[in-house]
mmCIF file of N, CA and C in Angstrom:
data_model
loop_
_atom_site.group_PDB
_atom_site.id
_atom_site.type_symbol
_atom_site.label_atom_id
_atom_site.label_comp_id
_atom_site.label_asym_id
_atom_site.label_seq_id
_atom_site.Cartn_x
_atom_site.Cartn_y
_atom_site.Cartn_z
ATOM 1 N N LYS E 22 -86.985 -29.594 -51.878
ATOM 2 C CA LYS E 22 -87.296 -29.624 -50.464
ATOM 3 C C LYS E 22 -86.812 -28.338 -49.781
ATOM 4 N N ALA E 23 -87.563 -27.904 -48.839
ATOM 5 C CA ALA E 23 -87.160 -26.724 -48.077
ATOM 6 C C ALA E 23 -86.073 -27.119 -47.082
ATOM 7 N N GLU E 24 -85.108 -26.215 -46.918
ATOM 8 C CA GLU E 24 -84.026 -26.485 -45.970
ATOM 9 C C GLU E 24 -84.531 -26.296 -44.549
ATOM 10 N N LYS E 25 -84.033 -27.146 -43.669
ATOM 11 C CA LYS E 25 -84.403 -27.011 -42.270
ATOM 12 C C LYS E 25 -83.669 -25.822 -41.663
ATOM 13 N N ALA E 26 -84.374 -25.092 -40.826
ATOM 14 C CA ALA E 26 -83.759 -23.952 -40.152
ATOM 15 C C ALA E 26 -82.735 -24.460 -39.145
ATOM 16 N N LYS E 27 -81.630 -23.742 -39.053
ATOM 17 C CA LYS E 27 -80.607 -24.110 -38.080
ATOM 18 C C LYS E 27 -81.106 -23.766 -36.687
ATOM 19 N N PRO E 28 -80.759 -24.566 -35.698
ATOM 20 C CA PRO E 28 -81.204 -24.262 -34.335
ATOM 21 C C PRO E 28 -80.593 -22.956 -33.845
ATOM 22 N N ALA E 29 -81.337 -22.251 -33.031
ATOM 23 C CA ALA E 29 -80.854 -20.980 -32.486
ATOM 24 C C ALA E 29 -79.660 -21.233 -31.579
ATOM 25 N N SER E 30 -78.774 -20.266 -31.544
ATOM 26 C CA SER E 30 -77.594 -20.370 -30.698
ATOM 27 C C SER E 30 -78.010 -20.370 -29.227
ATOM 28 N N ARG E 31 -77.314 -21.140 -28.432
ATOM 29 C CA ARG E 31 -77.634 -21.223 -27.012
ATOM 30 C C ARG E 31 -76.544 -20.586 -26.152
ATOM 31 N N GLU E 32 -75.747 -19.723 -26.764
ATOM 32 C CA GLU E 32 -74.646 -19.156 -25.996
ATOM 33 C C GLU E 32 -75.090 -18.061 -25.038
ATOM 34 N N GLY E 33 -76.249 -17.507 -25.200
ATOM 35 C CA GLY E 33 -76.789 -16.526 -24.281
ATOM 36 C C GLY E 33 -76.173 -15.144 -24.435
ATOM 37 N N PHE E 34 -76.638 -14.243 -23.588
ATOM 38 C CA PHE E 34 -76.220 -12.848 -23.647
ATOM 39 C C PHE E 34 -74.721 -12.691 -23.420
ATOM 40 N N ILE E 35 -74.196 -13.344 -22.402
ATOM 41 C CA ILE E 35 -72.769 -13.231 -22.075
ATOM 42 C C ILE E 35 -71.926 -13.768 -23.231
ATOM 43 N N GLY E 36 -72.308 -14.899 -23.780
ATOM 44 C CA GLY E 36 -71.564 -15.475 -24.894
ATOM 45 C C GLY E 36 -71.561 -14.572 -26.110
ATOM 46 N N ILE E 37 -72.696 -13.950 -26.384
ATOM 47 C CA ILE E 37 -72.781 -13.040 -27.525
ATOM 48 C C ILE E 37 -71.898 -11.823 -27.291
ATOM 49 N N MET E 38 -71.910 -11.289 -26.092
ATOM 50 C CA MET E 38 -71.110 -10.103 -25.789
ATOM 51 C C MET E 38 -69.609 -10.392 -25.782
ATOM 52 N N LYS E 39 -69.239 -11.663 -25.594
ATOM 53 C CA LYS E 39 -67.815 -12.014 -25.584
ATOM 54 C C LYS E 39 -67.231 -12.142 -26.982
ATOM 55 N N ARG E 40 -68.081 -12.164 -27.993
ATOM 56 C CA ARG E 40 -67.573 -12.263 -29.364
ATOM 57 C C ARG E 40 -66.715 -11.040 -29.689
ATOM 58 N N PRO E 41 -65.639 -11.233 -30.448
ATOM 59 C CA PRO E 41 -64.747 -10.108 -30.769
ATOM 60 C C PRO E 41 -65.457 -8.947 -31.473
ATOM 61 N N GLU E 42 -66.415 -9.249 -32.329
ATOM 62 C CA GLU E 42 -67.096 -8.178 -33.068
ATOM 63 C C GLU E 42 -68.023 -7.358 -32.170
ATOM 64 N N ASN E 43 -68.327 -7.860 -30.985
ATOM 65 C CA ASN E 43 -69.212 -7.145 -30.063
ATOM 66 C C ASN E 43 -68.460 -6.480 -28.916
ATOM 67 N N ARG E 44 -67.147 -6.455 -28.992
ATOM 68 C CA ARG E 44 -66.335 -5.920 -27.894
ATOM 69 C C ARG E 44 -66.678 -4.467 -27.580
ATOM 70 N N THR E 45 -66.755 -3.610 -28.601
ATOM 71 C CA THR E 45 -67.050 -2.197 -28.335
ATOM 72 C C THR E 45 -68.461 -2.026 -27.777
ATOM 73 N N VAL E 46 -69.395 -2.825 -28.261
ATOM 74 C CA VAL E 46 -70.765 -2.756 -27.747
ATOM 75 C C VAL E 46 -70.790 -3.180 -26.285
ATOM 76 N N ALA E 47 -70.069 -4.235 -25.955
ATOM 77 C CA ALA E 47 -70.033 -4.726 -24.578
ATOM 78 C C ALA E 47 -69.414 -3.686 -23.648
ATOM 79 N N ILE E 48 -68.359 -3.033 -24.100
ATOM 80 C CA ILE E 48 -67.711 -2.015 -23.272
ATOM 81 C C ILE E 48 -68.666 -0.848 -23.025
ATOM 82 N N LYS E 49 -69.341 -0.381 -24.080
ATOM 83 C CA LYS E 49 -70.301 0.721 -23.918
ATOM 84 C C LYS E 49 -71.450 0.309 -22.998
ATOM 85 N N PHE E 50 -71.902 -0.930 -23.131
ATOM 86 C CA PHE E 50 -72.994 -1.424 -22.290
ATOM 87 C C PHE E 50 -72.588 -1.431 -20.823
ATOM 88 N N VAL E 51 -71.421 -1.971 -20.530
ATOM 89 C CA VAL E 51 -70.950 -2.055 -19.141
ATOM 90 C C VAL E 51 -70.744 -0.654 -18.570
ATOM 91 N N MET E 52 -70.173 0.246 -19.366
ATOM 92 C CA MET E 52 -69.951 1.612 -18.879
ATOM 93 C C MET E 52 -71.272 2.323 -18.607
ATOM 94 N N THR E 53 -72.250 2.124 -19.474
ATOM 95 C CA THR E 53 -73.543 2.775 -19.282
ATOM 96 C C THR E 53 -74.262 2.223 -18.055
ATOM 97 N N VAL E 54 -74.282 0.903 -17.913
ATOM 98 C CA VAL E 54 -74.946 0.296 -16.751
ATOM 99 C C VAL E 54 -74.258 0.724 -15.460
ATOM 100 N N THR E 55 -72.947 0.751 -15.466
ATOM 101 C CA THR E 55 -72.200 1.173 -14.281
ATOM 102 C C THR E 55 -72.495 2.634 -13.947
ATOM 103 N N SER E 56 -72.505 3.467 -14.979
ATOM 104 C CA SER E 56 -72.802 4.894 -14.764
ATOM 105 C C SER E 56 -74.222 5.097 -14.258
ATOM 106 N N MET E 57 -75.163 4.344 -14.815
ATOM 107 C CA MET E 57 -76.562 4.454 -14.371
ATOM 108 C C MET E 57 -76.722 4.017 -12.917
ATOM 109 N N LEU E 58 -75.871 3.133 -12.470
ATOM 110 C CA LEU E 58 -75.951 2.654 -11.096
ATOM 111 C C LEU E 58 -75.269 3.614 -10.123
ATOM 112 N N PHE E 59 -74.024 3.993 -10.443
ATOM 113 C CA PHE E 59 -73.221 4.731 -9.472
ATOM 114 C C PHE E 59 -73.348 6.249 -9.550
ATOM 115 N N ALA E 60 -73.578 6.824 -10.723
ATOM 116 C CA ALA E 60 -73.647 8.282 -10.834
ATOM 117 C C ALA E 60 -74.764 8.877 -9.976
ATOM 118 N N PRO E 61 -75.999 8.372 -10.066
ATOM 119 C CA PRO E 61 -77.049 8.974 -9.232
ATOM 120 C C PRO E 61 -76.809 8.806 -7.733
ATOM 121 N N ILE E 62 -76.272 7.668 -7.346
ATOM 122 C CA ILE E 62 -76.003 7.440 -5.924
ATOM 123 C C ILE E 62 -74.926 8.399 -5.432
ATOM 124 N N ALA E 63 -73.850 8.540 -6.217
ATOM 125 C CA ALA E 63 -72.774 9.451 -5.836
ATOM 126 C C ALA E 63 -73.272 10.891 -5.791
ATOM 127 N N VAL E 64 -74.048 11.292 -6.779
ATOM 128 C CA VAL E 64 -74.579 12.656 -6.810
ATOM 129 C C VAL E 64 -75.509 12.884 -5.622
ATOM 130 N N PHE E 65 -76.353 11.921 -5.334
ATOM 131 C CA PHE E 65 -77.281 12.054 -4.203
ATOM 132 C C PHE E 65 -76.530 12.336 -2.914
ATOM 133 N N PHE E 66 -75.551 11.491 -2.588
ATOM 134 C CA PHE E 66 -74.850 11.654 -1.316
ATOM 135 C C PHE E 66 -73.957 12.894 -1.307
ATOM 136 N N PHE E 67 -73.389 13.247 -2.445
ATOM 137 C CA PHE E 67 -72.565 14.453 -2.520
ATOM 138 C C PHE E 67 -73.417 15.700 -2.272
ATOM 139 N N VAL E 68 -74.531 15.807 -2.977
ATOM 140 C CA VAL E 68 -75.403 16.979 -2.830
ATOM 141 C C VAL E 68 -76.012 17.016 -1.426
ATOM 142 N N ASP E 69 -76.428 15.865 -0.929
ATOM 143 C CA ASP E 69 -76.989 15.806 0.422
ATOM 144 C C ASP E 69 -75.977 16.307 1.446
ATOM 145 N N GLY E 70 -74.742 15.842 1.349
ATOM 146 C CA GLY E 70 -73.688 16.278 2.285
ATOM 147 C C GLY E 70 -73.399 17.767 2.174
ATOM 148 N N MET E 71 -73.352 18.254 0.936
ATOM 149 C CA MET E 71 -73.083 19.681 0.730
ATOM 150 C C MET E 71 -74.212 20.540 1.316
ATOM 151 N N MET E 72 -75.440 20.115 1.084
ATOM 152 C CA MET E 72 -76.578 20.881 1.585
ATOM 153 C C MET E 72 -76.613 20.872 3.120
ATOM 154 N N GLN E 73 -76.276 19.725 3.730
ATOM 155 C CA GLN E 73 -76.239 19.656 5.199
ATOM 156 C C GLN E 73 -75.154 20.563 5.758
ATOM 157 N N ASN E 74 -74.002 20.579 5.078
ATOM 158 C CA ASN E 74 -72.903 21.443 5.526
ATOM 159 C C ASN E 74 -73.267 22.919 5.424
ATOM 160 N N MET E 75 -74.168 23.256 4.515
ATOM 161 C CA MET E 75 -74.608 24.642 4.363
ATOM 162 C C MET E 75 -75.687 25.011 5.378
ATOM 163 N N GLY E 76 -76.173 24.012 6.130
ATOM 164 C CA GLY E 76 -77.139 24.275 7.183
ATOM 165 C C GLY E 76 -78.592 24.257 6.756
ATOM 166 N N HIS E 77 -78.895 23.651 5.631
ATOM 167 C CA HIS E 77 -80.292 23.575 5.173
ATOM 168 C C HIS E 77 -81.051 22.509 5.961
ATOM 169 N N PRO E 78 -82.370 22.653 6.069
ATOM 170 C CA PRO E 78 -83.174 21.616 6.749
ATOM 171 C C PRO E 78 -83.049 20.268 6.033
ATOM 172 N N ARG E 79 -83.232 19.194 6.818
ATOM 173 C CA ARG E 79 -83.035 17.832 6.287
ATOM 174 C C ARG E 79 -83.953 17.526 5.114
ATOM 175 N N ASP E 80 -85.211 17.927 5.185
ATOM 176 C CA ASP E 80 -86.126 17.620 4.087
ATOM 177 C C ASP E 80 -85.729 18.354 2.807
ATOM 178 N N THR E 81 -85.200 19.548 2.944
ATOM 179 C CA THR E 81 -84.714 20.283 1.768
ATOM 180 C C THR E 81 -83.493 19.581 1.166
ATOM 181 N N CYS E 82 -82.606 19.124 2.045
ATOM 182 C CA CYS E 82 -81.401 18.410 1.577
ATOM 183 C C CYS E 82 -81.791 17.169 0.771
ATOM 184 N N LEU E 83 -82.725 16.393 1.301
ATOM 185 C CA LEU E 83 -83.137 15.164 0.632
ATOM 186 C C LEU E 83 -83.858 15.451 -0.696
ATOM 187 N N THR E 84 -84.671 16.488 -0.714
ATOM 188 C CA THR E 84 -85.388 16.833 -1.941
ATOM 189 C C THR E 84 -84.423 17.255 -3.034
ATOM 190 N N VAL E 85 -83.504 18.151 -2.699
ATOM 191 C CA VAL E 85 -82.539 18.636 -3.696
ATOM 192 C C VAL E 85 -81.610 17.500 -4.135
ATOM 193 N N ALA E 86 -81.195 16.660 -3.192
ATOM 194 C CA ALA E 86 -80.316 15.533 -3.535
ATOM 195 C C ALA E 86 -81.043 14.550 -4.445
ATOM 196 N N GLY E 87 -82.306 14.286 -4.156
ATOM 197 C CA GLY E 87 -83.090 13.374 -5.004
ATOM 198 C C GLY E 87 -83.270 13.923 -6.409
ATOM 199 N N LEU E 88 -83.590 15.199 -6.511
ATOM 200 C CA LEU E 88 -83.736 15.821 -7.834
ATOM 201 C C LEU E 88 -82.402 15.823 -8.591
ATOM 202 N N SER E 89 -81.313 16.018 -7.865
ATOM 203 C CA SER E 89 -79.995 15.984 -8.496
ATOM 204 C C SER E 89 -79.660 14.589 -9.014
ATOM 205 N N ALA E 90 -80.056 13.574 -8.271
ATOM 206 C CA ALA E 90 -79.824 12.194 -8.706
ATOM 207 C C ALA E 90 -80.626 11.882 -9.965
ATOM 208 N N VAL E 91 -81.862 12.352 -10.011
ATOM 209 C CA VAL E 91 -82.688 12.160 -11.212
ATOM 210 C C VAL E 91 -82.047 12.870 -12.399
ATOM 211 N N PHE E 92 -81.537 14.063 -12.167
ATOM 212 C CA PHE E 92 -80.843 14.800 -13.224
ATOM 213 C C PHE E 92 -79.625 14.018 -13.706
ATOM 214 N N ALA E 93 -78.885 13.406 -12.777
ATOM 215 C CA ALA E 93 -77.701 12.624 -13.149
ATOM 216 C C ALA E 93 -78.077 11.446 -14.047
ATOM 217 N N VAL E 94 -79.191 10.786 -13.745
ATOM 218 C CA VAL E 94 -79.653 9.678 -14.590
ATOM 219 C C VAL E 94 -79.953 10.187 -15.996
ATOM 220 N N ASN E 95 -80.590 11.347 -16.086
ATOM 221 C CA ASN E 95 -80.911 11.918 -17.395
ATOM 222 C C ASN E 95 -79.661 12.326 -18.156
ATOM 223 N N VAL E 96 -78.658 12.800 -17.468
ATOM 224 C CA VAL E 96 -77.393 13.155 -18.120
ATOM 225 C C VAL E 96 -76.736 11.906 -18.690
ATOM 226 N N VAL E 97 -76.690 10.838 -17.906
ATOM 227 C CA VAL E 97 -76.099 9.583 -18.398
ATOM 228 C C VAL E 97 -76.879 9.075 -19.605
ATOM 229 N N GLY E 98 -78.196 9.095 -19.541
ATOM 230 C CA GLY E 98 -79.019 8.663 -20.676
ATOM 231 C C GLY E 98 -78.806 9.532 -21.894
ATOM 232 N N GLY E 99 -78.672 10.830 -21.692
ATOM 233 C CA GLY E 99 -78.416 11.751 -22.799
ATOM 234 C C GLY E 99 -77.068 11.510 -23.445
ATOM 235 N N ILE E 100 -76.060 11.265 -22.642
ATOM 236 C CA ILE E 100 -74.733 10.964 -23.186
ATOM 237 C C ILE E 100 -74.771 9.670 -23.982
ATOM 238 N N TYR E 101 -75.468 8.671 -23.460
ATOM 239 C CA TYR E 101 -75.593 7.397 -24.177
ATOM 240 C C TYR E 101 -76.284 7.601 -25.526
ATOM 241 N N ALA E 102 -77.354 8.389 -25.534
ATOM 242 C CA ALA E 102 -78.072 8.657 -26.785
ATOM 243 C C ALA E 102 -77.197 9.421 -27.762
ATOM 244 N N TYR E 103 -76.418 10.365 -27.272
ATOM 245 C CA TYR E 103 -75.526 11.145 -28.137
ATOM 246 C C TYR E 103 -74.445 10.253 -28.753
ATOM 247 N N VAL E 104 -73.866 9.383 -27.945
ATOM 248 C CA VAL E 104 -72.841 8.461 -28.467
ATOM 249 C C VAL E 104 -73.448 7.530 -29.513
ATOM 250 N N ALA E 105 -74.659 7.042 -29.266
ATOM 251 C CA ALA E 105 -75.341 6.180 -30.242
ATOM 252 C C ALA E 105 -75.624 6.947 -31.529
ATOM 253 N N TYR E 106 -76.014 8.203 -31.410
ATOM 254 C CA TYR E 106 -76.265 9.060 -32.573
ATOM 255 C C TYR E 106 -74.990 9.233 -33.398
ATOM 256 N N LEU E 107 -73.886 9.522 -32.726
ATOM 257 C CA LEU E 107 -72.611 9.682 -33.431
ATOM 258 C C LEU E 107 -72.190 8.382 -34.106
ATOM 259 N N GLU E 108 -72.400 7.269 -33.413
ATOM 260 C CA GLU E 108 -72.037 5.967 -33.971
ATOM 261 C C GLU E 108 -72.852 5.670 -35.231
ATOM 262 N N GLU E 109 -74.126 5.989 -35.195
ATOM 263 C CA GLU E 109 -75.003 5.755 -36.353
ATOM 264 C C GLU E 109 -74.548 6.585 -37.550
ATOM 265 N N HIS E 110 -74.170 7.837 -37.298
ATOM 266 C CA HIS E 110 -73.707 8.683 -38.395
ATOM 267 C C HIS E 110 -72.357 8.212 -38.935
ATOM 268 N N ASP E 111 -71.497 7.709 -38.064
ATOM 269 C CA ASP E 111 -70.222 7.160 -38.525
ATOM 270 C C ASP E 111 -70.452 5.952 -39.422
ATOM 271 N N LEU E 112 -71.390 5.086 -39.029
ATOM 272 C CA LEU E 112 -71.696 3.911 -39.847
ATOM 273 C C LEU E 112 -72.295 4.324 -41.183
ATOM 274 N N ALA E 113 -73.165 5.336 -41.162
ATOM 275 C CA ALA E 113 -73.776 5.817 -42.403
ATOM 276 C C ALA E 113 -72.713 6.414 -43.321
ATOM 277 N N ASP E 114 -71.766 7.161 -42.752
ATOM 278 C CA ASP E 114 -70.687 7.746 -43.554
ATOM 279 C C ASP E 114 -69.797 6.658 -44.151
ATOM 280 N N GLN E 115 -69.489 5.632 -43.366
ATOM 281 C CA GLN E 115 -68.675 4.532 -43.867
ATOM 282 C C GLN E 115 -69.387 3.816 -45.013
ATOM 283 N N LYS E 116 -70.676 3.602 -44.874
ATOM 284 C CA LYS E 116 -71.448 2.922 -45.915
ATOM 285 C C LYS E 116 -71.477 3.772 -47.183
ATOM 286 N N LYS E 117 -71.657 5.075 -47.017
ATOM 287 C CA LYS E 117 -71.695 5.978 -48.157
ATOM 288 C C LYS E 117 -70.355 5.971 -48.890
ATOM 289 N N LYS E 118 -69.251 6.028 -48.150
ATOM 290 C CA LYS E 118 -67.924 5.997 -48.764
ATOM 291 C C LYS E 118 -67.692 4.675 -49.478
ATOM 292 N N SER E 119 -68.155 3.587 -48.871
ATOM 293 C CA SER E 119 -68.010 2.272 -49.478
ATOM 294 C C SER E 119 -68.769 2.192 -50.801
ATOM 295 N N LEU E 120 -69.991 2.725 -50.810
ATOM 296 C CA LEU E 120 -70.787 2.722 -52.047
ATOM 297 C C LEU E 120 -70.161 3.608 -53.113
ATOM 298 N N GLU E 121 -69.618 4.760 -52.711
ATOM 299 C CA GLU E 121 -68.957 5.646 -53.665
ATOM 300 C C GLU E 121 -67.722 4.980 -54.255
ATOM 301 N N ALA E 122 -66.950 4.302 -53.424
ATOM 302 C CA ALA E 122 -65.755 3.607 -53.909
ATOM 303 C C ALA E 122 -66.144 2.489 -54.876
ATOM 304 N N ARG E 123 -67.208 1.771 -54.571
ATOM 305 C CA ARG E 123 -67.678 0.706 -55.455
ATOM 306 C C ARG E 123 -68.133 1.275 -56.799
ATOM 307 N N ASP E 124 -68.864 2.386 -56.757
ATOM 308 C CA ASP E 124 -69.331 3.013 -57.992
ATOM 309 C C ASP E 124 -68.160 3.500 -58.845
ATOM 310 N N GLN E 125 -67.144 4.053 -58.193
ATOM 311 C CA GLN E 125 -65.975 4.519 -58.942
ATOM 312 C C GLN E 125 -65.219 3.360 -59.569
ATOM 313 N N SER E 126 -65.115 2.243 -58.851
ATOM 314 C CA SER E 126 -64.430 1.088 -59.424
ATOM 315 C C SER E 126 -65.210 0.498 -60.606
ATOM 316 N N ARG E 127 -66.521 0.578 -60.560
ATOM 317 C CA ARG E 127 -67.339 0.093 -61.686
ATOM 318 C C ARG E 127 -67.173 0.998 -62.910
ATOM 319 N N LYS E 128 -67.043 2.295 -62.676
ATOM 320 C CA LYS E 128 -66.882 3.238 -63.786
ATOM 321 C C LYS E 128 -65.546 3.013 -64.492
ATOM 322 N N LYS E 129 -64.524 2.629 -63.748
ATOM 323 C CA LYS E 129 -63.203 2.391 -64.333
ATOM 324 C C LYS E 129 -63.204 1.152 -65.221
ATOM 325 N N GLN E 130 -64.089 0.217 -64.928
ATOM 326 C CA GLN E 130 -64.125 -1.038 -65.715
ATOM 327 C C GLN E 130 -64.810 -0.785 -66.966
#
């Protein structure tokens, strides 16, 4: 007889993120979401204020501030991608070392 499939977990996203093995993922997720929310807003108002203090017209201030905010979003996304890239290579290196250690232990036997 075929085994019945176990029912899917109902703990949801929050429950999954609270698991100890997902702690680093949850921290990176929260930091990225927070950065995506606050970095562009902070950059927008900072650049807008600086441009106004320099005496530029209002439409120029808003345009430059908006473009700066878009740039900030891209910087946050780029940093996230870079961290994910480094993490992937670390995992690949760990797997490679693990396989090499296993092969060496087999050769000794």
